[in-house]
Structures are given as structure tokens and as C-alpha cells.
Amino acid sequence: MQPVCFLTVLSLFVTSTECKLPGLKTRITDKALDYATNVALDKLTKQVTGQPIPDQHGSTGDVKFDITGIKVNEFIKPSSRVSMIQNVGLSWSTSGTQLALHGDFHYKYKKGIIKISDSGSFDLNSRDIAFQLKIEIGVDNSGRPTMKSVGCSCNVGSADIKFHGGTAWIYNLFSGMLEGKLKDMIAGGNGVLCKQINNLVNVNGMESLKKLPVTVQIAKQFLLDYTLLAKPAFSSTFMETYHKGEVYWSANPREAPFPVPPLLKSNDTSRMMYLWMSDFLFNSMSYNAYKYDKLQYNVTNKDLPSGVLNTTCPKTTCIGKFIKVIGEKFPNTTVMLYMKSTTMPNMTVRNGSTMVETSGDILFFAQQSDGKYTYFLTLSASMTTTISLMIQNGKIYAKVPDLPIQVKVKDSKIGALSAQGLNFIIKGVVSIFVQPKLNELGSKGFPLPIIDSVHFVNTELTLGKDTLLIATDLKYGG
Ligand SMILES: *[C@@H]1O[C@H](CO)[C@@H](O)[C@H](O)[C@H]1NC(C)=O
Ligand SMILES: *[C@@H]1O[C@H](CO)[C@@H](O)[C@H](O)[C@H]1NC(C)=O
Ligand SMILES: *[C@@H]1O[C@H](CO)[C@@H](O)[C@H](O)[C@H]1NC(C)=O
Ligand SMILES: *[C@@H]1O[C@H](CO)[C@@H](O)[C@H](O)[C@H]1NC(C)=O
Ligand SMILES: *[C@@H]1O[C@H](CO)[C@@H](O)[C@H](O)[C@H]1NC(C)=O
Ligand SMILES: *[C@@H]1O[C@H](CO)[C@@H](O)[C@H](O)[C@H]1NC(C)=O
């Protein structure tokens, strides 16, 4: 994969002219597109049958006509195939649509003193409607995809029309000519079908793409940017999209000061969709969480069971008993631990594992009788842990199975301390408070960019160098 360059102003917030690697990439194979168009056609087939079509009123020359009560009696789903046009976009062909319409007609002919009017009903049967549509897919300067119809052709194999009532037998004589006219009207150079389809792609399609969100809010204060870095790429059997994949601080979106590593290479195309996520995506979030002081917490007795942070405890166990000097210097009170990161937690994905490294300070305060706090100790802590990841219902869930922590005294106002007592207290705080808190966060899940009604099935997660690669089939859930 080549680095892709920013087009102009990459996102709404960040202007850059550098060439950057994507933090998020998707590969969508022709299997996914065939599946999606088939789902769409199934829906259409169900909707179209029995569907009334708006009345048509018009005139040609001296004839005024009304066609009313038009209804689709039968719609047979075509076979459909999506293929890629290399370097351009997609081609969608369908063939074998069958359509039967019923309707009523009424007309008036008036010329001089001659007045004729008549009414009746008609049945229109059309077989073998086929069309091919070519769509060019690009990117606009806000990083959203664009689409444009670059070719539409349509063919109606046959259109049979039968009139009933009125002087139907006369019209039936001309039905051959009418059929030709109808076919032309539907499928000809300026036919209704291609006109509608082009309109659907160039106007309706483009309008909805212009409104496509390219950022998503995470945990209120963060913004995940998945604007396109370049035009999607099309090979013979799949398309790929390259996205920014960076998390910003919403109130002040800035580029993270470290590079995006290259994503893992894979040439697999056996599933419908592939999603590459760089560890950069998580690290850009972690960087901002650290920079904007989100990674700090004050732990007090309310967070822990049974007065562990009490300094005096004749009958139970507490910090004042483990570290005697705390009990002696600050009797009959409680301790508050102010925990804060001193480096950003750094996630590194390697072959088969995900590691998170971080370090922080733990400041100890004793509560005074007036409620204020007296500082007396700082420990520095460092942690390296592996996390396990799981994908379910379109989200990535994380779990910290174990949180080994090393602590050292950084500053003490109460003299030398027993390392044993300190480690015991800190390990207790970590296993009772920090680890559950992290797991609670991990169990909320990180949202993947997919549509609500689409589910992942047959999903596989691969952890490779700096990359989480999700390979999955998709299922539409109604
Ligand atoms: C994928 O790449 C591997 C090695 O990089 C190669 O052996 C294999 O034939 C490739 N498969 C396809 C389907 O291109
Ligand atoms: C925690 O306590 C310290 C010291 O009193 C204070 O400076 C800090 O703002 C508090 N932090 C939070 C998140 O409550
Ligand atoms: C801890 O101390 C507080 C007051 O400082 C007291 O109310 C509480 O009962 C103590 N808890 C235990 C378990 O000793
Ligand atoms: C701590 O509280 C106990 C019981 O209330 C009291 O007997 C003792 O004198 C207090 N110690 C100090 C140093 O205030
Ligand atoms: C994260 O850790 C990796 C591997 O140890 C290192 O190469 C990288 O520079 C670190 N990133 C940051 C932002 O500290
Ligand atoms: C990844 O790990 C697996 C087993 O853990 C090993 O078989 C494989 O060779 C490793 N691949 C690389 C690229 O290190």
C-alpha cells in the first residue's frame, strides 16, 4: 500500500499538506457488493408488487388522455452482478426483470366538430428488462466520497400491451406500434429508466454522500475522523478505501505528534469485508486523553471497600496498619490517592498480542480535620500489560486480564517506607479499583464504522504489526 496524500484541506478541522498513511482502511470485495445489491433488489421486489403508480395526465396533439389506477401486478427480480471498473468505480448490471402493469385509460379527441372520447383498461407485460450502470467513485475536498453515473444503458426485450373495454379491438390493432413507442419511452436514448437512474445517482446519491458524517463523537470529548485521504481504489475484485483514522480532542483538533505506522499487508479476498485499524488510532485517542488531563483520578474510601484508606483501624486492616508511619503521623483520618498518568498509555499491536505501556504518579494526601488535604508521599508506577480484544455486534471490546504494576518511592515527607507494605496497598488498589475501572471502560466497546442493520458474521480478528485486521462476512438484519 502506498502512502496517500492529502488532497487539499483534509478534514473540516485540520489542514495539512503532508503525505500520510491511513489509520483506517477498508477492503470491500465484489461478494459484499453482490450481497448488498441482492438485498436491495429483494426489498424492491417486495415493495413494488401491488404498488400503485401515480396517475398520468397528458396530451399529444388533439388528444387529451388520463391513465389512472396504475398498479404493478407482477415484478420478477432480475439477476444482478456488481463488478469493478479498474481505477474508476463500479459497474452494476441486472437482467431478466419482468414487469406486469394494469391500469385504466380515458381519452378525448377534439378537432373542429369531431369529438371522440373513450375509456377502458389495459395490461402491459414487459419481459427481459436489462440495464447496466457505471458509476465513477471519487473523493471531494471535504474527504467524502463522490459518485457520478458515467454510463447507463437499458434494454427492454419485449413490451406487450392489451386493451380491454371501449373500442379495445381497434387499439389492439395498433398495439405493435404502441409497443415500439413504449419500449423507446422506457429504454431509448432518452428513456425514462436511465433518466431516473442517472438522477438517482447524480442527484439523490450525491446529496446523501454530501451529508455523510466523516467524524464520529467518542465519549463526548473525542472525535474520530474517518475522512477519506484519497480516492477509493478499484481492482478487479475489490475496492479499498483509505481513511484518516485519527482521534482528536473535540475542542481543539490537532495532529498527533507521532507518525502513522504502515498497516499490515494482506491480499486475502475470501470474505466480504476487511477493516484495518492502526494502533495509531487508539494512540491518538490516548495521547489526547493524557494531554487534556483525562487520565487522572482521585481514589478515596468511597471507591474501595471497608475503610482500606483509614489511617487508624484497631480491629480491621487499613493503610495505617500496613505502613505504620502513616498511622502514626496522621491518626484518625483517611488517605486520598491522586493517580495520574505521566506518559501517554502507548498501545503496540504485534503478531498475536496487544500491549499497553504506561506510567504514572500516585500522590498521597491525608485529610485534615478541616477537610483540606496534606500531601505526604509520591510513588511512581509503571505498567506493561497485554489486553485481550474481542469483536461482537460491531464493536471491539477490550479486557485487561491482569495488571502487573511496579512502584518506587519518588518523594516522601514521612521518611523511608517499607516496600512490602506499599506494594501490598498499591496492588490492592489496582485489583480492586483500577482494573475493574479499565474493564468497565473496555466493556463499553469501541464502535466500528458500520451501518446499524448490518451484522458481522464469520468474523476473524488478526493482530499483526501495528494493525488490528478484521475480516468478516456481512449479514443484513432487516
Ligand atoms: C498472497 O500473497 C502471498 C505471499 O505474499 C502469495 O503467496 C499468495 O499467492 C497471494 N495470494 C493471492 C490470492 O494473491
Ligand atoms: C484530585 O485531588 C488533587 C489534590 O487535591 C486536585 O488537585 C485534583 O484536581 C483532584 N483531581 C480530580 C480529578 O478530582
Ligand atoms: C474509617 O474512618 C472513618 C472516619 O475517619 C470511620 O467513619 C469509619 O468507620 C472507618 N472505617 C473502618 C472500617 O474502620
Ligand atoms: C483517635 O480516636 C480515638 C477514638 O475516638 C481516640 O481515643 C484517640 O485519642 C484519637 N487519637 C488521636 C491522636 O486523636
Ligand atoms: C510506543 O511504543 C513503541 C514500541 O515500544 C515505540 O516504538 C513508539 O515510539 C511508542 N510511541 C509513543 C507515542 O510513545
Ligand atoms: C506469529 O506468531 C505465530 C505463533 O504465535 C508464529 O507461528 C508466526 O510465525 C509469527 N509470525 C511472525 C511474522 O512473527
XYZ file of C-alpha atoms and ligand atoms in Angstrom:
562
model
C 0.000 0.000 0.000
C 1.367 3.376 -0.985
C 1.177 6.399 1.233
C -1.681 8.589 0.203
C -1.556 12.340 0.078
C -3.950 14.862 1.438
C -5.931 16.381 -1.340
C -6.453 19.912 -0.143
C -7.975 20.641 3.202
C -8.182 17.176 4.563
C -10.844 17.460 7.165
C -13.019 20.202 8.487
C -10.522 20.943 11.168
C -7.036 20.075 10.225
C -5.162 21.485 7.317
C -2.135 19.601 6.196
C -0.218 19.081 3.019
C 1.770 16.059 4.087
C 1.529 12.607 2.648
C 0.120 10.386 5.332
C -0.573 6.749 5.784
C -4.134 5.829 6.643
C -5.040 4.893 10.207
C -8.087 3.035 8.941
C -8.564 1.129 5.726
C -11.360 -0.997 4.315
C -11.456 -3.561 1.566
C -14.877 -4.365 0.182
C -14.983 -7.318 -2.161
C -17.386 -7.965 -5.017
C -19.056 -10.569 -2.765
C -20.178 -7.812 -0.409
C -21.464 -5.659 -3.255
C -23.350 -8.558 -4.851
C -24.845 -9.344 -1.484
C -25.853 -5.720 -0.855
C -27.452 -5.232 -4.276
C -29.348 -8.504 -3.877
C -30.683 -7.389 -0.514
C -31.728 -4.108 -2.117
C -33.434 -5.886 -5.014
C -35.285 -8.225 -2.631
C -36.582 -5.204 -0.780
C -37.539 -3.506 -4.028
C -39.358 -6.618 -5.270
C -41.425 -6.804 -2.104
C -42.217 -3.113 -2.217
C -43.003 -2.796 -5.895
C -45.604 -5.566 -6.219
C -49.091 -4.205 -5.640
C -47.644 -0.730 -5.541
C -49.829 1.989 -7.058
C -48.138 4.273 -9.568
C -49.230 7.932 -9.751
C -51.880 8.780 -12.331
C -50.604 10.162 -15.605
C -52.368 13.001 -17.394
C -51.246 14.472 -20.646
C -51.992 15.416 -24.189
C -50.484 14.890 -27.604
C -51.774 16.945 -30.485
C -55.559 16.939 -30.299
C -55.743 14.045 -27.858
C -56.052 14.500 -24.132
C -55.562 11.406 -22.055
C -55.679 10.228 -18.467
C -54.140 6.996 -17.267
C -55.315 6.154 -13.779
C -55.304 3.348 -11.240
C -51.972 2.007 -12.457
C -50.717 -0.885 -10.358
C -47.746 -3.222 -10.588
C -49.250 -6.714 -10.671
C -46.041 -8.571 -11.012
C -42.376 -7.803 -10.605
C -39.837 -10.548 -11.076
C -36.448 -9.810 -9.592
C -33.619 -9.643 -12.065
C -30.314 -11.359 -11.667
C -27.710 -8.851 -10.632
C -23.950 -8.555 -10.728
C -21.590 -5.860 -9.498
C -18.111 -5.683 -10.908
C -15.251 -3.248 -10.584
C -14.033 -0.952 -13.288
C -10.329 -0.677 -12.503
C -9.260 2.796 -11.363
C -12.764 4.169 -11.971
C -15.521 2.659 -9.909
C -18.292 0.144 -10.138
C -20.450 -1.399 -12.774
C -23.852 -2.823 -11.901
C -25.775 -4.953 -14.374
C -29.144 -6.579 -13.970
C -31.052 -8.682 -16.441
C -34.313 -10.563 -16.582
C -36.615 -8.123 -14.802
C -40.239 -8.903 -15.661
C -42.926 -6.379 -15.072
C -46.722 -6.519 -15.439
C -48.825 -3.367 -15.072
C -52.561 -2.872 -15.094
C -54.301 0.483 -15.488
C -57.336 2.371 -16.772
C -57.321 4.863 -19.581
C -59.588 7.603 -20.765
C -59.062 9.891 -23.713
C -60.749 12.726 -25.550
C -60.130 13.662 -29.143
C -61.381 17.001 -30.347
C -60.865 18.585 -33.733
C -63.376 21.030 -35.146
C -66.743 19.461 -34.750
C -65.373 15.941 -34.358
C -65.343 14.780 -30.758
C -64.443 11.280 -29.726
C -63.928 10.002 -26.238
C -63.457 6.526 -24.905
C -62.231 4.621 -21.905
C -61.150 1.160 -20.873
C -58.346 -0.656 -19.219
C -55.039 -2.091 -20.319
C -52.416 -4.651 -19.324
C -48.766 -4.125 -20.023
C -46.323 -7.006 -19.847
C -42.685 -6.360 -20.164
C -40.068 -9.096 -20.170
C -36.339 -9.061 -20.092
C -35.644 -5.577 -18.928
C -31.892 -5.262 -18.523
C -29.726 -2.382 -17.563
C -26.109 -1.605 -16.927
C -24.943 1.280 -14.865
C -21.385 2.516 -14.493
C -20.546 4.694 -11.546
C -17.354 6.629 -11.051
C -16.400 6.981 -7.408
C -14.114 9.713 -6.201
C -13.499 11.976 -3.269
C -14.357 15.620 -2.686
C -12.250 18.169 -0.853
C -14.010 17.518 2.445
C -12.876 13.893 2.333
C -16.282 12.500 1.468
C -16.856 10.059 -1.354
C -18.475 11.277 -4.553
C -20.355 9.326 -7.206
C -21.254 10.047 -10.783
C -23.044 8.000 -13.376
C -20.680 7.538 -16.320
C -22.882 5.293 -18.390
C -26.343 3.876 -18.308
C -27.793 1.557 -20.874
C -31.091 -0.163 -20.810
C -32.824 -2.700 -22.939
C -36.436 -3.892 -22.895
C -36.708 -7.286 -24.564
C -40.425 -7.031 -25.178
C -43.364 -4.903 -24.139
C -46.793 -6.371 -24.749
C -49.882 -4.253 -24.395
C -53.520 -5.421 -24.385
C -56.565 -3.160 -24.179
C -59.906 -4.101 -22.698
C -63.279 -2.363 -22.912
C -64.217 0.577 -25.092
C -63.168 0.059 -28.659
C -60.363 -2.125 -27.453
C -60.155 -4.166 -30.612
C -59.151 -1.049 -32.554
C -56.348 -0.235 -30.152
C -55.199 -3.816 -30.136
C -54.605 -3.465 -33.877
C -52.148 -0.705 -33.170
C -50.590 -2.333 -30.150
C -47.498 -3.358 -32.144
C -46.764 0.268 -32.898
C -47.566 1.278 -29.325
C -45.188 -1.368 -28.022
C -42.355 0.085 -30.068
C -43.159 3.544 -28.744
C -43.351 2.286 -25.176
C -40.043 0.475 -25.385
C -38.480 3.605 -26.733
C -40.035 5.632 -23.956
C -38.697 3.266 -21.305
C -35.353 2.213 -22.663
C -34.480 4.503 -25.544
C -31.673 7.056 -25.650
C -33.688 9.479 -23.548
C -35.611 6.688 -21.823
C -37.367 7.051 -18.534
C -35.326 4.323 -16.873
C -31.837 5.695 -17.441
C -33.036 9.221 -16.807
C -34.397 8.098 -13.446
C -31.307 6.097 -12.611
C -28.901 8.864 -13.585
C -30.923 11.222 -11.498
C -30.845 8.811 -8.587
C -27.064 8.558 -8.735
C -26.081 12.100 -9.698
C -28.612 13.998 -7.616
C -30.068 11.891 -4.788
C -26.930 9.794 -4.324
C -24.607 12.777 -4.335
C -26.831 14.672 -1.913
C -26.758 11.874 0.612
C -22.999 11.495 0.235
C -22.560 15.217 0.905
C -24.339 14.685 4.223
C -22.342 11.595 5.116
C -20.746 12.077 8.522
C -16.969 11.785 8.368
C -16.363 12.244 12.067
C -17.899 10.454 14.995
C -18.036 11.615 18.589
C -16.497 9.257 21.123
C -17.081 9.611 24.857
C -18.348 13.206 24.406
C -14.935 14.893 24.192
C -13.193 12.969 21.433
C -13.718 12.979 17.702
C -12.818 10.094 15.419
C -12.007 11.397 11.964
C -12.511 8.967 9.128
C -12.392 11.321 6.175
C -11.030 9.783 3.015
C -7.360 10.516 2.383
C -7.638 9.639 -1.280
C -9.961 8.406 -3.962
C -11.068 4.812 -3.294
C -9.050 2.283 -5.294
C -10.641 -0.310 -7.565
C -9.005 -3.546 -8.606
C -10.695 -6.365 -10.475
C -12.437 -7.981 -7.489
C -12.421 -5.455 -4.669
C -12.396 -1.816 -3.756
C -10.365 -0.201 -0.995
C -10.909 2.990 0.950
C -8.196 4.841 2.877
C -9.251 6.877 5.875
C -7.584 9.231 8.307
C -8.349 7.093 11.364
C -7.258 9.600 13.980
C -8.918 10.638 17.213
C -8.825 14.337 18.117
C -9.735 16.341 21.172
C -13.080 17.793 20.013
C -12.468 21.250 21.432
C -9.038 21.576 19.832
C -8.404 19.139 16.970
C -4.683 18.856 16.262
C -2.482 16.270 14.608
C -0.844 13.813 16.984
C 2.921 14.404 17.149
C 3.848 10.865 16.112
C 3.644 9.130 12.752
C 1.088 6.618 11.477
C 2.853 3.285 11.048
C 2.232 1.288 7.874
C -0.662 -1.168 8.066
C -0.232 -4.916 7.834
C -0.269 -6.280 4.292
C -2.851 -8.848 3.355
C -4.084 -9.972 -0.022
C -6.974 -12.074 1.249
C -10.257 -11.509 -0.581
C -12.211 -14.550 0.545
C -14.560 -12.597 2.813
C -16.898 -9.700 2.095
C -15.138 -7.014 4.057
C -11.813 -6.245 5.688
C -11.154 -3.497 8.156
C -7.655 -2.461 9.111
C -7.256 -0.325 12.229
C -3.877 1.044 13.163
C -2.766 1.161 16.782
C -2.217 4.826 15.865
C -5.990 5.277 16.048
C -6.037 4.197 19.693
C -2.815 6.013 20.500
C -4.089 9.305 19.074
C -7.006 8.988 21.486
C -4.768 8.039 24.365
C -2.449 10.973 23.546
C -5.324 13.449 23.792
C -6.769 11.833 26.896
C -3.350 12.262 28.506
C -2.738 15.773 27.155
C -6.123 17.029 28.353
C -5.774 15.503 31.834
C -8.417 12.840 31.388
C -6.135 10.174 32.784
C -6.255 11.123 36.438
C -8.449 10.080 39.270
C -8.709 10.621 42.994
C -9.260 7.381 44.840
C -10.891 7.651 48.254
C -12.634 5.275 50.659
C -15.821 5.545 48.591
C -14.073 3.687 45.751
C -12.762 0.895 47.964
C -14.411 -1.443 50.445
C -14.307 -1.258 54.261
C -12.104 1.698 55.090
C -8.879 0.450 53.487
C -7.650 4.062 53.293
C -8.208 4.706 57.008
C -5.131 5.616 58.980
C -6.393 4.149 62.254
C -8.108 0.772 62.450
C -7.859 -1.118 65.729
C -9.845 -4.145 64.594
C -9.601 -4.264 60.776
C -6.879 -3.801 58.141
C -6.060 -0.433 56.653
C -3.259 1.640 55.173
C -2.265 2.917 58.627
C -1.568 -0.656 59.721
C 0.377 -1.710 56.633
C 2.508 1.402 56.632
C 2.857 2.183 60.340
C 4.376 5.623 59.823
C 1.180 6.797 58.084
C -0.897 5.642 61.067
C 1.474 7.413 63.451
C 1.759 10.706 61.554
C -1.921 11.062 60.585
C -4.105 9.213 63.129
C -7.914 9.001 62.936
C -8.276 10.176 59.366
C -8.349 8.899 55.783
C -5.945 8.997 52.847
C -6.723 10.094 49.291
C -4.685 8.793 46.354
C -4.333 11.154 43.416
C -3.402 8.938 40.464
C -2.313 10.494 37.193
C -0.508 9.362 34.068
C 2.923 10.826 33.477
C 3.211 9.387 29.957
C 0.503 8.606 27.447
C -0.549 4.958 27.517
C 1.066 3.501 24.415
C -0.587 0.591 22.658
C 1.544 -1.633 20.469
C -0.009 -4.388 18.418
C 2.337 -7.191 17.456
C 1.989 -10.622 15.997
C -0.852 -12.052 18.068
C -0.798 -9.656 21.008
C -1.717 -6.172 22.104
C 0.438 -4.489 24.722
C -0.212 -1.299 26.607
C 2.588 0.513 28.371
C 2.054 3.390 30.709
C 3.481 5.129 33.729
C 2.065 7.423 36.310
C 2.448 9.050 39.703
C 0.404 8.294 42.792
C 0.276 11.195 45.237
C -0.832 10.526 48.825
C -2.822 13.058 50.835
C -4.121 12.834 54.404
C -7.405 14.562 55.146
C -7.217 17.192 57.854
C -9.949 17.868 60.403
C -10.994 20.931 58.349
C -11.469 18.729 55.229
C -8.332 20.024 53.489
C -5.593 17.653 52.378
C -1.973 17.386 53.462
C 0.394 15.957 50.866
C 2.984 13.484 52.166
C 4.129 10.984 49.514
C 4.602 10.359 45.758
C 5.103 6.957 44.211
C 5.983 6.472 40.578
C 4.378 3.486 38.949
C 4.869 1.752 35.626
C 2.723 -0.855 33.983
C 3.054 -3.047 30.943
C 0.100 -5.228 30.233
C -1.354 -7.277 27.438
C -5.004 -6.746 26.696
C -7.348 -9.185 25.044
C -9.644 -7.935 22.329
C -12.917 -9.306 21.086
C -15.357 -8.296 18.393
C -19.056 -8.551 18.931
C -22.064 -6.740 17.484
C -19.943 -4.333 15.508
C -17.822 -3.190 18.436
C -14.365 -4.021 19.716
C -14.273 -4.956 23.373
C -11.139 -4.931 25.467
C -10.296 -6.788 28.628
C -7.319 -6.462 30.941
C -6.762 -9.965 32.320
C -4.021 -8.886 34.674
C -2.329 -5.627 35.569
C 1.220 -6.012 36.818
C 2.456 -2.777 38.361
C 5.837 -1.705 39.713
C 6.090 1.150 42.189
C 9.005 3.198 43.534
C 9.100 5.991 46.060
C 9.661 9.252 44.173
C 9.265 11.699 47.040
C 8.496 11.191 50.729
C 7.757 13.674 53.516
C 7.430 10.858 56.041
C 10.848 9.219 55.781
C 11.737 5.767 54.448
C 8.920 3.314 53.837
C 8.503 -0.434 53.718
C 8.397 -1.550 50.076
C 6.369 -4.595 51.074
C 3.574 -2.582 52.666
C 3.474 -0.158 49.737
C 3.267 -2.903 47.135
C 0.505 -4.597 49.049
C -1.556 -1.413 49.204
C -0.966 -0.499 45.560
C -1.715 -3.998 44.266
C -4.922 -3.913 46.317
C -5.911 -0.547 44.822
C -5.108 -1.801 41.311
C -7.051 -5.038 41.580
C -9.994 -3.579 43.490
C -10.225 -0.271 41.697
C -8.060 0.327 38.612
C -8.548 -2.989 36.828
C -12.351 -3.090 37.228
C -12.497 0.533 36.102
C -10.486 -0.266 32.941
C -12.574 -3.360 32.265
C -15.738 -1.342 32.671
C -14.374 1.047 30.041
C -13.363 -1.855 27.765
C -16.772 -3.481 28.114
C -18.434 -0.381 26.650
C -16.784 -1.245 23.337
C -15.196 0.872 20.655
C -17.602 1.392 17.750
C -16.619 0.155 14.296
C -17.763 2.173 11.298
C -20.675 0.021 10.122
C -24.366 0.538 9.481
C -26.885 -0.384 12.195
C -28.793 -3.070 10.357
C -25.669 -4.855 9.121
C -24.129 -7.579 11.264
C -20.730 -9.192 11.216
C -20.717 -12.952 10.709
C -17.841 -15.369 10.253
C -15.560 -12.727 11.750
C -11.862 -13.156 12.325
C -9.534 -10.777 14.121
C -5.847 -10.846 13.255
C -3.275 -8.952 15.269
C -0.248 -8.070 13.186
C 2.415 -5.375 13.257
C 0.685 -2.177 14.435
C -2.606 -3.436 12.989
C -5.916 -4.918 14.020
C -7.278 -6.607 10.936
C -10.907 -7.648 10.966
C -12.010 -9.983 8.202
C -15.729 -10.592 8.071
C -18.793 -11.508 6.115
C -21.857 -9.342 6.466
C -25.479 -10.115 7.089
C -28.353 -7.734 6.667
C -30.673 -7.961 9.648
C -33.847 -6.290 8.318
C -0.965 -13.522 -1.399
O 0.386 -13.263 -1.070
C 1.153 -14.421 -0.819
C 2.539 -14.005 -0.387
O 2.649 -12.644 -0.200
C 1.193 -15.290 -2.074
O 1.912 -16.465 -1.803
C -0.234 -15.629 -2.493
O -0.222 -16.343 -3.698
C -1.060 -14.367 -2.645
N -2.437 -14.758 -2.874
C -3.209 -14.160 -3.758
C -4.622 -14.663 -3.828
O -2.809 -13.240 -4.458
C -7.580 15.322 42.964
O -7.006 15.937 44.069
C -5.972 16.869 43.760
C -5.337 17.329 45.038
O -6.282 17.798 45.937
C -6.566 18.013 42.957
O -5.563 18.941 42.609
C -7.192 17.443 41.698
O -7.842 18.458 40.985
C -8.187 16.342 42.015
N -8.496 15.732 40.748
C -9.711 15.255 40.456
C -9.862 14.609 39.127
O -10.638 15.329 41.251
C -12.756 4.690 58.658
O -12.722 6.007 59.179
C -13.949 6.686 59.186
C -13.758 8.090 59.739
O -12.473 8.542 59.595
C -14.958 5.939 60.037
O -16.196 6.588 59.989
C -15.074 4.523 59.506
O -15.913 3.771 60.364
C -13.722 3.845 59.450
N -13.884 2.549 58.834
C -13.357 1.435 59.331
C -13.686 0.169 58.598
O -12.658 1.446 60.287
C -8.385 8.718 67.754
O -9.738 8.403 68.068
C -9.844 7.622 69.264
C -11.298 7.221 69.437
O -12.178 8.260 69.066
C -9.322 8.454 70.442
O -9.378 7.690 71.594
C -7.876 8.870 70.163
O -7.419 9.725 71.175
C -7.764 9.570 68.841
N -6.350 9.819 68.546
C -5.885 10.997 68.211
C -4.401 11.097 68.018
O -6.605 11.983 68.036
C 5.068 3.203 21.600
O 5.864 2.057 21.766
C 6.572 1.671 20.600
C 7.249 0.340 20.873
O 7.881 0.339 22.104
C 7.556 2.759 20.211
O 8.220 2.412 19.033
C 6.761 4.052 19.982
O 7.633 5.109 19.714
C 5.920 4.397 21.197
N 5.056 5.505 20.835
C 4.895 6.555 21.598
C 3.960 7.598 21.073
O 5.447 6.682 22.663
C 3.354 -15.068 14.696
O 3.118 -15.937 15.768
C 2.834 -17.267 15.358
C 2.535 -18.102 16.582
O 2.399 -17.339 17.711
C 4.022 -17.823 14.573
O 3.718 -19.118 14.111
C 4.319 -16.909 13.391
O 5.477 -17.361 12.724
C 4.536 -15.488 13.848
N 4.661 -14.633 12.680
C 5.552 -13.641 12.604
C 5.534 -12.833 11.359
O 6.337 -13.386 13.504
